[in-house]
Structures are given as C-alpha cells and as structure tokens.
CSV table of C-alpha atoms in Angstrom, one decimal:
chain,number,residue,atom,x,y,z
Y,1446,UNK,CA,101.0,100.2,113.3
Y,1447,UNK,CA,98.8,101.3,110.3
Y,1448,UNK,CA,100.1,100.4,107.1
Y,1449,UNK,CA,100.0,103.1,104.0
Y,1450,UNK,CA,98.9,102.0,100.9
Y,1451,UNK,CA,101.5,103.8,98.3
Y,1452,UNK,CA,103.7,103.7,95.1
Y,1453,UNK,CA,107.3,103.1,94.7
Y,1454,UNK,CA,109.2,104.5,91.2
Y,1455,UNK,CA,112.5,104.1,90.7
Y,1456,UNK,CA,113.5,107.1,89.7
Y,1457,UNK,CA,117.5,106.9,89.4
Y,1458,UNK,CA,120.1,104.5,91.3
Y,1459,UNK,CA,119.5,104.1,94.8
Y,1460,UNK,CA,116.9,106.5,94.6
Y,1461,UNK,CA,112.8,106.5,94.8
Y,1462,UNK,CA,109.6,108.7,94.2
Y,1463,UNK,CA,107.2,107.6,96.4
Y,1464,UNK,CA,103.4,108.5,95.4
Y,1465,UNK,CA,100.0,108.0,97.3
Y,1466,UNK,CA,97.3,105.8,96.0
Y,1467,UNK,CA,95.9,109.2,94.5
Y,1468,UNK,CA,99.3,109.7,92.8
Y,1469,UNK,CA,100.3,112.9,94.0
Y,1470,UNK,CA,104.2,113.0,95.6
Y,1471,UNK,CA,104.6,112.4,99.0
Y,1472,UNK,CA,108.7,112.5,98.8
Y,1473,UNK,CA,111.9,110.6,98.3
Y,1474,UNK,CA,113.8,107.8,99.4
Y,1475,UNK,CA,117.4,107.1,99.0
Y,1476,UNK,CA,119.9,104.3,100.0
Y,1477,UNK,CA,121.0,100.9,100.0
Y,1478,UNK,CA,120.1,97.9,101.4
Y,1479,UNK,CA,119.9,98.3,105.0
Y,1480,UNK,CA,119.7,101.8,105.1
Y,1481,UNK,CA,117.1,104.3,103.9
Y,1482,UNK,CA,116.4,108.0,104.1
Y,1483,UNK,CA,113.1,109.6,103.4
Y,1484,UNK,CA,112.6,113.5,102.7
Y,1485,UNK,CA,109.7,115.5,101.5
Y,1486,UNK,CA,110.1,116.7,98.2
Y,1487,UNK,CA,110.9,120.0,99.2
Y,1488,UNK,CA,114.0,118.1,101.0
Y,1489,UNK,CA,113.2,118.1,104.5
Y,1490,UNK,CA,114.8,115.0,106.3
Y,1491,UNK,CA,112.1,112.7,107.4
Y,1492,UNK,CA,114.0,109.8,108.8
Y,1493,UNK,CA,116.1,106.4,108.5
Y,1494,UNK,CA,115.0,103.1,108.0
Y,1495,UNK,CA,116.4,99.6,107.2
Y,1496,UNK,CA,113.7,98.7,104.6
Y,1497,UNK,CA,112.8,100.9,101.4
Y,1498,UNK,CA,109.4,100.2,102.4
Y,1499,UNK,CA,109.9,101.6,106.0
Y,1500,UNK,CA,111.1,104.5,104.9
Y,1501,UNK,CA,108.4,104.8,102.5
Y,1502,UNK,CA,106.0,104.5,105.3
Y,1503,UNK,CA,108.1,107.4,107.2
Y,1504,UNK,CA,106.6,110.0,104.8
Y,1505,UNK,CA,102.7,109.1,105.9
Y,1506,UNK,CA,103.2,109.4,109.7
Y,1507,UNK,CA,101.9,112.4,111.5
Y,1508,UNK,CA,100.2,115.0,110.1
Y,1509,UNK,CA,103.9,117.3,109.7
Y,1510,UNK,CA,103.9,115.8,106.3
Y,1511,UNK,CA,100.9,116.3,105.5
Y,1512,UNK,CA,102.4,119.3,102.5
Y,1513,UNK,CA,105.6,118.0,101.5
C-alpha cells in the first residue's frame, strides 16, 4: 500500500481538515477512537476506518477523489 504524505488540523472536537502536502483540502474526518469517517468536502461519504490516519489516507485513493 502507498502511503500519502498529508496534513491533519483539528478543526473542532472529534473532527479533522485533512490537507495535501500543497495545502489545498482534500476533506474531513470525523470520529473517535476506533472509528473514523472520511468525506470530501463537498460531503460525499468516503469510508470508515479504525485509525484517524486510515481514514485520512481514504481521501487519496483512487482517482474518484481526485475534486473533492
């Protein structure tokens, strides 16, 4: 598995902005421990993950997310 070089802000509780290395917005994660959720930031569901960082990693895979 490739793995994405990206950004984490928390933005508000439980909930993340998560950037590219060129800064511009890729989406949103929200949870808890053990269980994630990443959208675009137009809101589209992505998927679920156990890890922030999983779910970070969610919003780089295939090129469908290529304009959140």
């Amino acid at each position: 598995m490739h793995k994405t070089s990206f950004q984490t802000e928390k933005v508000a509780t439980a909930r993340w902005l998560v950037r590219s290395t060129d800064g511009s917005r890729k989406g949103e994660v929200f949870g808890r421990s053990g269980h994630y959720q990443a959208q675009t930031m137009r809101g589209r569901f992505i998927g679920n993950h156990t890890t922030l960082h999983g779910a970070a990693e969610l919003l780089f895979q295939g090129g469908q997310n290529a304009n959140p």
